[in-house]
PDB file of C-alpha atoms in Angstrom:
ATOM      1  CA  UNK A   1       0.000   0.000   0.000  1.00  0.00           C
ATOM      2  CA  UNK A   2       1.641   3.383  -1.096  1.00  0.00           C
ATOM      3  CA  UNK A   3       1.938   5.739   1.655  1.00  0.00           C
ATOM      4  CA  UNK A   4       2.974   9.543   1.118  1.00  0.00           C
ATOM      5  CA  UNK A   5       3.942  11.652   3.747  1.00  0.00           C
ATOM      6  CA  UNK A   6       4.543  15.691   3.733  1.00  0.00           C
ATOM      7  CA  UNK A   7       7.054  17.107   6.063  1.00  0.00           C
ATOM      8  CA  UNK A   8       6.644  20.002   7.540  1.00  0.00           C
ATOM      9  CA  UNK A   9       3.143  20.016   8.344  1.00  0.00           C
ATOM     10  CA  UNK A  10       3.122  23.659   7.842  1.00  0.00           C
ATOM     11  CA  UNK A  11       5.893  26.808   7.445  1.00  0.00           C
ATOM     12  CA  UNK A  12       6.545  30.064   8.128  1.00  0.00           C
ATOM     13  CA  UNK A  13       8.773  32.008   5.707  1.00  0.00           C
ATOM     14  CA  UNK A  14      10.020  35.964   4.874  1.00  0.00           C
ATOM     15  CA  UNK A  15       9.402  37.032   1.785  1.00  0.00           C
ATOM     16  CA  UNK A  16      12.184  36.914  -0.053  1.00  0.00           C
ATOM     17  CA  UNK A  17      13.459  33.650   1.092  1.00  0.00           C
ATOM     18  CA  UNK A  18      14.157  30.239  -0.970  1.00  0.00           C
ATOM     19  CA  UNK A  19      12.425  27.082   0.483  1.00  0.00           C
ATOM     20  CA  UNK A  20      12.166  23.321  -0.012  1.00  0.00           C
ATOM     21  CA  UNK A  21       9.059  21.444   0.858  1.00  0.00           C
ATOM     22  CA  UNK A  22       9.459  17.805   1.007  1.00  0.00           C
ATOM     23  CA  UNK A  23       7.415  14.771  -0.353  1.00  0.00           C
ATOM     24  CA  UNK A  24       8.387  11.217   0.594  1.00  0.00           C
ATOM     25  CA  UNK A  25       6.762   7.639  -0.600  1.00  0.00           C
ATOM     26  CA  UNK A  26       7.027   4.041   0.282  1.00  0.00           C
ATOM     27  CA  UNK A  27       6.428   2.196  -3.326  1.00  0.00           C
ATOM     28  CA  UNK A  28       9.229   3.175  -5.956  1.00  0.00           C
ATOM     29  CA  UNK A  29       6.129   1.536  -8.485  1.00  0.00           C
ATOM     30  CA  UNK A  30       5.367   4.653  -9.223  1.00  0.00           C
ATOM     31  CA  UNK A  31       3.830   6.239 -13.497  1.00  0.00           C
ATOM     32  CA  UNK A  32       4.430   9.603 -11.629  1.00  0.00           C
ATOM     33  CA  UNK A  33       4.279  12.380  -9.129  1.00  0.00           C
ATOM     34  CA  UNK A  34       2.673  15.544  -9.214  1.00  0.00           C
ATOM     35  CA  UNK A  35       2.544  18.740  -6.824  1.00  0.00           C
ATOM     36  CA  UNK A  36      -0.346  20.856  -6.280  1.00  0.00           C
ATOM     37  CA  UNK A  37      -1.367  23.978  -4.785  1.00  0.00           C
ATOM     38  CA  UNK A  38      -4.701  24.091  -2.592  1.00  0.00           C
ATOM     39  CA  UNK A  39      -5.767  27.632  -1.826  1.00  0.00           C
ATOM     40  CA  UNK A  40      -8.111  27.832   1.269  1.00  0.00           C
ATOM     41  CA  UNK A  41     -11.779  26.107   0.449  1.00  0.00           C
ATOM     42  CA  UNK A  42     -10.596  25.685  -3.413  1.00  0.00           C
ATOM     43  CA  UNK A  43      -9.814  23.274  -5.365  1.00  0.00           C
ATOM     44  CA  UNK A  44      -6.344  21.793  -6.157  1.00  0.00           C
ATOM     45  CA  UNK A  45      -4.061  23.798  -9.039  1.00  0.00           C
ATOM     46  CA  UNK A  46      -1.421  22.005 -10.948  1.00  0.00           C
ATOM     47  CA  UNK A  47       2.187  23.463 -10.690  1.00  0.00           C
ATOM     48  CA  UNK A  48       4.370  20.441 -12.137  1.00  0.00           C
ATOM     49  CA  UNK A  49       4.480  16.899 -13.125  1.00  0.00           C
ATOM     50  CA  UNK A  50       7.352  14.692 -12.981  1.00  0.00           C
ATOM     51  CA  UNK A  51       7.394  11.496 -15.242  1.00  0.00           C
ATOM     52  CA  UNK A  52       8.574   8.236 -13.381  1.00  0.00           C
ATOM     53  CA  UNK A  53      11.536   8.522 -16.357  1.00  0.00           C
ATOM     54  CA  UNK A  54      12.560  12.133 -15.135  1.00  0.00           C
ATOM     55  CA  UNK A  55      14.212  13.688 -12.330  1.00  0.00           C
ATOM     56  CA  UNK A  56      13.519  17.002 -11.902  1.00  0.00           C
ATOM     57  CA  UNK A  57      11.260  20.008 -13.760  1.00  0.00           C
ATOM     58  CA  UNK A  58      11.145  23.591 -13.560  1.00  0.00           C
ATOM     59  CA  UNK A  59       8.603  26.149 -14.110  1.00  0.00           C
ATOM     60  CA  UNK A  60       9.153  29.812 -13.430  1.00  0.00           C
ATOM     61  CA  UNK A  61      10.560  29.744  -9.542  1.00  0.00           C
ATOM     62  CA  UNK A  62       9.152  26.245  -9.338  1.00  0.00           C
ATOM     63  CA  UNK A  63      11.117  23.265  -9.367  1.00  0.00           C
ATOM     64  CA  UNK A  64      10.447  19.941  -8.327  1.00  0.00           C
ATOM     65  CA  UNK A  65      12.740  16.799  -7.867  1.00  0.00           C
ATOM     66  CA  UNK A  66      11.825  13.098  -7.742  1.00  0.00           C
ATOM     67  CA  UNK A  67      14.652  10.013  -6.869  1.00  0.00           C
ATOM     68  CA  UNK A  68      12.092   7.191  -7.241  1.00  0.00           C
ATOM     69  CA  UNK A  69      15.096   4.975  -5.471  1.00  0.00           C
ATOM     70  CA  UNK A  70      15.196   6.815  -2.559  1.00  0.00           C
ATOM     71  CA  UNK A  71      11.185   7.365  -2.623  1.00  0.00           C
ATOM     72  CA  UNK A  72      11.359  11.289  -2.115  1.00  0.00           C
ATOM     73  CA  UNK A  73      10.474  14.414  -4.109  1.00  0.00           C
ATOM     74  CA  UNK A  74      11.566  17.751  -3.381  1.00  0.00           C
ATOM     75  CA  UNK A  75       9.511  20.935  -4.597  1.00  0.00           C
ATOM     76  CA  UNK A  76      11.868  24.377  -4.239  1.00  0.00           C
ATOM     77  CA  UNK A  77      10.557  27.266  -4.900  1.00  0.00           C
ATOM     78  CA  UNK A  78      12.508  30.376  -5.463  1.00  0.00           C
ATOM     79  CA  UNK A  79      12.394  34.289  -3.813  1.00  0.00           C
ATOM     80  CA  UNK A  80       9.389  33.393  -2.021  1.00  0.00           C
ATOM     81  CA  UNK A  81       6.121  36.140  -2.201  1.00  0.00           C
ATOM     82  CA  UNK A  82       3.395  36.395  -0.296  1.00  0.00           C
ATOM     83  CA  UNK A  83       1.292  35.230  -3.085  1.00  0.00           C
ATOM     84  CA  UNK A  84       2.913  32.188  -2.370  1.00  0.00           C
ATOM     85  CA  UNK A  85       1.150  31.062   0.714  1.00  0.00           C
ATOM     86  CA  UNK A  86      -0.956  27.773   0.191  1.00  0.00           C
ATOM     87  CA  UNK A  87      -1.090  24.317   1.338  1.00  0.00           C
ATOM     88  CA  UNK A  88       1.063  22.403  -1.154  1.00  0.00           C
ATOM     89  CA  UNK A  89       0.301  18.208  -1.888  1.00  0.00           C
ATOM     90  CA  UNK A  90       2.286  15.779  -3.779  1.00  0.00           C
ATOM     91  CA  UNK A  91      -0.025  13.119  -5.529  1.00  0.00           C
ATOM     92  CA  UNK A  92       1.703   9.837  -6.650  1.00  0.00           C
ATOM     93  CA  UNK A  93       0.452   8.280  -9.299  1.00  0.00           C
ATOM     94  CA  UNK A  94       0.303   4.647 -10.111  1.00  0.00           C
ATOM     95  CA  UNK A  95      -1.814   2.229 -12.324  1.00  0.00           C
ATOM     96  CA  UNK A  96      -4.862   1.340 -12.138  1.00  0.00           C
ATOM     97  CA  UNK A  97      -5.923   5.170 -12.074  1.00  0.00           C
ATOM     98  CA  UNK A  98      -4.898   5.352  -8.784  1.00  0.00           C
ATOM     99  CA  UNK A  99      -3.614   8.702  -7.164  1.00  0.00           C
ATOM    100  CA  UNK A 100      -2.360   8.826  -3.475  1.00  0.00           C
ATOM    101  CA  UNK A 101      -1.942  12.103  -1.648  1.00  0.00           C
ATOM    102  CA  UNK A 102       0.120  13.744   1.222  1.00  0.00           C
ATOM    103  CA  UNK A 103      -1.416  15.745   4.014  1.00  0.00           C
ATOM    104  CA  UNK A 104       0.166  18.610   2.593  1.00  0.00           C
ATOM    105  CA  UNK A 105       2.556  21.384   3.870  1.00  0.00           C
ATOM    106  CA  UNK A 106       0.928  24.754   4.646  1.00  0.00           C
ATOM    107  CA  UNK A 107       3.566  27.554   3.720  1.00  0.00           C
ATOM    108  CA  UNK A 108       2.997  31.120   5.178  1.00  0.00           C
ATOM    109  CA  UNK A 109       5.203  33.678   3.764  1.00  0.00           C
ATOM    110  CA  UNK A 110       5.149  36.926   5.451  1.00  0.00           C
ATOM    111  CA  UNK A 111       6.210  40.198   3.911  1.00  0.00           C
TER     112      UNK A 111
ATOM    113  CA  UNK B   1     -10.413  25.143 -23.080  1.00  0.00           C
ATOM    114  CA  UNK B   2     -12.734  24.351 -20.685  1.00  0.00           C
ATOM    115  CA  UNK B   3     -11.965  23.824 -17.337  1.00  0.00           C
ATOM    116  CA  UNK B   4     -13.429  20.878 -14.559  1.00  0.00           C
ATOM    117  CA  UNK B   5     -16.493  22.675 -13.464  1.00  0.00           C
ATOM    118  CA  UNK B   6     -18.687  20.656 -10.050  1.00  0.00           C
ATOM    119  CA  UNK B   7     -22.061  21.260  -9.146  1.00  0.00           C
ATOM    120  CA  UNK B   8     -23.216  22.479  -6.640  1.00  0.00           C
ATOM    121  CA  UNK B   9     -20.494  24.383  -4.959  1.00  0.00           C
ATOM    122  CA  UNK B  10     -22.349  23.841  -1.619  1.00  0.00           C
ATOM    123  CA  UNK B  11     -24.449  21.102   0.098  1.00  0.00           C
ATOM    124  CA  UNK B  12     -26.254  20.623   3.192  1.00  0.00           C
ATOM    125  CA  UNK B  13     -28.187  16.937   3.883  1.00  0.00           C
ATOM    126  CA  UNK B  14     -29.337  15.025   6.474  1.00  0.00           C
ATOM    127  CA  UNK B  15     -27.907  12.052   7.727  1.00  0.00           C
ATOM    128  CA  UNK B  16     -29.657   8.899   5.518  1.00  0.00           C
ATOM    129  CA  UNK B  17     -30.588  11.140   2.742  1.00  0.00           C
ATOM    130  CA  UNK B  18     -28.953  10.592  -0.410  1.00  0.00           C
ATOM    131  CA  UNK B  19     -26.668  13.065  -2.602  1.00  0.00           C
ATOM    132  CA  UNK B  20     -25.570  13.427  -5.947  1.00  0.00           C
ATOM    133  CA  UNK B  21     -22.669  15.713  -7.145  1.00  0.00           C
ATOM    134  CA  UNK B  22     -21.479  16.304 -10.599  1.00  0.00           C
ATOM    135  CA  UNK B  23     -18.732  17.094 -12.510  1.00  0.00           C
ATOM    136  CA  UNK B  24     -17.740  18.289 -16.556  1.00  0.00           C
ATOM    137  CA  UNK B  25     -14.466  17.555 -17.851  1.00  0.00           C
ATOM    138  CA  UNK B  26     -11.829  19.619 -19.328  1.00  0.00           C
ATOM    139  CA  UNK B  27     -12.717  19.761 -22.739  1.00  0.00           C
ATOM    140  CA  UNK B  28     -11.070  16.393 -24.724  1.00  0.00           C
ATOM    141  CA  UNK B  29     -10.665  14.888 -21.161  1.00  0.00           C
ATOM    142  CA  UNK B  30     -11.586  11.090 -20.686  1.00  0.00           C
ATOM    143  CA  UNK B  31     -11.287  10.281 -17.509  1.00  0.00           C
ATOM    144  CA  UNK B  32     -12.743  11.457 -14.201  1.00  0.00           C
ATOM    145  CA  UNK B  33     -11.064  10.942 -10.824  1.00  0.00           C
ATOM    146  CA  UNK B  34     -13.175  11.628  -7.396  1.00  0.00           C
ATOM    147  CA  UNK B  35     -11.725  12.178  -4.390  1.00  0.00           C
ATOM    148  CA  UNK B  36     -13.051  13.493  -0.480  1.00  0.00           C
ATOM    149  CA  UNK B  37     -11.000  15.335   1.408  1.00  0.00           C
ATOM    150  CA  UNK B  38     -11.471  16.235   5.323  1.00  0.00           C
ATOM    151  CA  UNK B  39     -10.692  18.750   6.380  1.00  0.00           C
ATOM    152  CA  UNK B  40      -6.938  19.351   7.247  1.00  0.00           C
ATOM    153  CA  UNK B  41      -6.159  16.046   5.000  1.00  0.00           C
ATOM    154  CA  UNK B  42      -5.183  15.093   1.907  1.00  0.00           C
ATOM    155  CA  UNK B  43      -7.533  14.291  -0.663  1.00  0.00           C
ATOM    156  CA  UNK B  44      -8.412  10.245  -1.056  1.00  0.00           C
ATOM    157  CA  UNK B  45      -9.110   8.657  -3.530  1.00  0.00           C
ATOM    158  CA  UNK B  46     -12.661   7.336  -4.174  1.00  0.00           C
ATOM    159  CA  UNK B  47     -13.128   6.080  -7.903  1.00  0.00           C
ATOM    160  CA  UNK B  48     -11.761   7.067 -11.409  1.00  0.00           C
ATOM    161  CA  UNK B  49     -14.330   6.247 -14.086  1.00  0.00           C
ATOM    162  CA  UNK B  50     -12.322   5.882 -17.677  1.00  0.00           C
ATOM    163  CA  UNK B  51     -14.481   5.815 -21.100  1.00  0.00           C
ATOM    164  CA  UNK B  52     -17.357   5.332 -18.778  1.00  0.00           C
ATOM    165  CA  UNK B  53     -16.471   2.136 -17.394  1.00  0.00           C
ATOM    166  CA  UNK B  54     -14.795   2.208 -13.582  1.00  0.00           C
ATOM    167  CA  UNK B  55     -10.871   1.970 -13.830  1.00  0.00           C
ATOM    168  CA  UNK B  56     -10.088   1.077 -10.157  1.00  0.00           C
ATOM    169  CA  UNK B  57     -11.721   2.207  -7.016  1.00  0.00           C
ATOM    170  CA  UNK B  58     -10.190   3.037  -3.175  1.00  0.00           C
ATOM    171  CA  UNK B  59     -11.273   2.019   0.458  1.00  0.00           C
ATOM    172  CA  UNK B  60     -14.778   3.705   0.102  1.00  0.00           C
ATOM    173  CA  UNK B  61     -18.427   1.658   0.694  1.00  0.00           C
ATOM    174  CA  UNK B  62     -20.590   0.472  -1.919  1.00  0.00           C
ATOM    175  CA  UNK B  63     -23.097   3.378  -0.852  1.00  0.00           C
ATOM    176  CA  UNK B  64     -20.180   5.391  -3.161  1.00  0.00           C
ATOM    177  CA  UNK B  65     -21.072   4.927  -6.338  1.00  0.00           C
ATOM    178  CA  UNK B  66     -20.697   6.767  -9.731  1.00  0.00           C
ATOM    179  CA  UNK B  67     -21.412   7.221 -13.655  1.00  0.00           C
ATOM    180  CA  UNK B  68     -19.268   8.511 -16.624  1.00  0.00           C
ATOM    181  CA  UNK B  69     -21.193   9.837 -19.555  1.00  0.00           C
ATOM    182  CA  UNK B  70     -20.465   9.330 -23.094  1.00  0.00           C
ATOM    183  CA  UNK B  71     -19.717  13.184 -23.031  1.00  0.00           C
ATOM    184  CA  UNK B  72     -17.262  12.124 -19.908  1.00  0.00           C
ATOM    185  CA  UNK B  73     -19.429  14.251 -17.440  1.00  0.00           C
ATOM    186  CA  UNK B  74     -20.077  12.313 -14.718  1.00  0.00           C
ATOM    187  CA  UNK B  75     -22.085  11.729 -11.218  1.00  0.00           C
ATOM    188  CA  UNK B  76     -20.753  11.131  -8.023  1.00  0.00           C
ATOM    189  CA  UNK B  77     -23.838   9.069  -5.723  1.00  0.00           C
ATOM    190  CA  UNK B  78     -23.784   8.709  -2.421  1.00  0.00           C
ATOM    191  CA  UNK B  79     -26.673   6.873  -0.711  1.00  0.00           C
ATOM    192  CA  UNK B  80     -27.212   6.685   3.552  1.00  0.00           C
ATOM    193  CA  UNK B  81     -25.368   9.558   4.053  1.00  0.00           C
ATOM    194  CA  UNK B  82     -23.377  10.098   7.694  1.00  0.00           C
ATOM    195  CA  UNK B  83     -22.093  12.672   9.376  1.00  0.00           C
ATOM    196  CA  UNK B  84     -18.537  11.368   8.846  1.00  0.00           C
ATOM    197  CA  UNK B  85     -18.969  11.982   5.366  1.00  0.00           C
ATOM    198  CA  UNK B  86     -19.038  15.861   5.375  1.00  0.00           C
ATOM    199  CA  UNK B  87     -16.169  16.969   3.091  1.00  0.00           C
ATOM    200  CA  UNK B  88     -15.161  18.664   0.434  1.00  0.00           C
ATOM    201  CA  UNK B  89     -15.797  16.268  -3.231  1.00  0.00           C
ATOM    202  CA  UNK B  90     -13.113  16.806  -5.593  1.00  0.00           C
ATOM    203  CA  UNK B  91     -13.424  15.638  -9.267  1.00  0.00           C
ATOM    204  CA  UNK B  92     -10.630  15.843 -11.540  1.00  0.00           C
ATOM    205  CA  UNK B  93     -10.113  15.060 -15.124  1.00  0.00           C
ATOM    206  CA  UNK B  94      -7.362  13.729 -17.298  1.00  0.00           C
ATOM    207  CA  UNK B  95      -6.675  12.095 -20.715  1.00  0.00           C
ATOM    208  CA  UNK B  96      -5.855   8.393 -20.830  1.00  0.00           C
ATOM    209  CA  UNK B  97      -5.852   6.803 -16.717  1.00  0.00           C
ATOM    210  CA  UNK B  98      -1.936   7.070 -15.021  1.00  0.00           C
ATOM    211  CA  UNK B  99       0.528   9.397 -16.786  1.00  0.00           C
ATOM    212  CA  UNK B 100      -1.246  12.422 -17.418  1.00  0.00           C
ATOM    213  CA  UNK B 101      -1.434  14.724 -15.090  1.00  0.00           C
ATOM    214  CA  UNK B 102      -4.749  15.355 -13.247  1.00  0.00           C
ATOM    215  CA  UNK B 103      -6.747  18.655 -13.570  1.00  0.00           C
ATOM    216  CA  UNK B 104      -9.167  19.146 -10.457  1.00  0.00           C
ATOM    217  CA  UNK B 105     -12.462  21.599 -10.352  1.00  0.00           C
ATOM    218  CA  UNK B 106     -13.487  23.591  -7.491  1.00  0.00           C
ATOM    219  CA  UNK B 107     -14.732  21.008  -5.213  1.00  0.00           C
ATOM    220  CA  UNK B 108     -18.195  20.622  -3.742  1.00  0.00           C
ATOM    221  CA  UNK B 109     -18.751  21.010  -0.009  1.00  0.00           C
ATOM    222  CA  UNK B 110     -21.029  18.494   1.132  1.00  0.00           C
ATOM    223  CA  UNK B 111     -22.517  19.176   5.395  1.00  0.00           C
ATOM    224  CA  UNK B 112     -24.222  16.355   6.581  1.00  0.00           C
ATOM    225  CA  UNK B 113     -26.368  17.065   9.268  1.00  0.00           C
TER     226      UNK B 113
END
């Protein structure tokens, strides 16, 4: 049974600041991972998808590792804004249509 | 393109009644994914419904049940509702079943009273 966890549970930040929030699995058997933003009461908001073939992808201040042998993914995101503050969730994604979340990590950056 | 639209945005029932949410794909989309998510948690998965036939399904009752339309639109059903199951209903959409990535509407927020 694939487990994800999310670690911090939540984070406090200065603007300004570069971060890394952290994403961690227990079955390598993975078709791929994929980190989303949740604003409060809303739905969830792509930011990147990693293949199972891939290790890392970038978008704008965005970037997102995955070392399926080591069963962790990394999201970093650059010069942190306000803007920025969200809970964040990795999905893994395996057959059988099957998607399993994290908790999430709930980032606060202050100005 | 059109994005994964739910309705209704809001729900309040009574414990035993029975609910049904809905959800329109992206445009070219087809599959649906459903998920509930407490609050505070993750989402989890409930069912994924591909070509309107169901492509694997989590730890939810049989009172969860669902339909994919030859549009791909599709119903989320749940029947004997309980309290525990106030949430928030997500329903996302994707082309093909694992390696594309998933694009989720607005939710619905079911209250079960």
């Amino acid at each position: 049974k694939q487990e994800v966890t999310q670690i911090p549970a939540a984070l406090s930040v200065p603007e300004g600041e570069n971060l890394v929030l952290n994403c961690s699995f227990t079955d390598s058997a993975i078709y791929n991972l994929q980190w989303f933003r949740q604003d409060p009461g809303k739905g969830l908001t792509s930011l990147l998808l990693i293949q199972s073939s891939q290790r890392e992808q970038t978008s704008g201040r965005l970037n997102a590792s995955l070392d399926k042998s080591s069963g962790r993914s990394t999201l970093y995101i650059a010069a942190s804004q306000p803007g920025d503050s969200a809970t964040y969730l990795c999905a893994i994604h395996t057959n059988a249509g099957k998607s399993t979340f994290g908790d999430g990590t709930t980032l606060t950056v202050k100005p | 393109e059109t994005g994964v639209t739910q309705s209704p945005t809001h729900l309040i029932k009574t414990r035993g009644q029975q609910v049904t949410l809905r959800c329109s794909s992206q445009s070219g989309h087809n599959t649906v994914s459903w998920y509930q998510q407490a609050l505070g948690q993750g989402p989890q998965f409930i069912f994924q419904y591909y070509r309107e036939e169901e492509n694997g399904r989590g730890n939810f009752p049989p009172r969860f049940s669902g339909l994919q339309f030859p549009n791909y639109s599709s119903e989320l059903n749940v029947n004997a509702l309980e309290l525990d199951d106030s949430a928030l209903y997500l329903c996302a959409s994707s082309l093909g079943t694992s390696r594309s990535p998933l694009h989720f509407g607005n939710g619905t927020r079911l209250t079960v009273t």
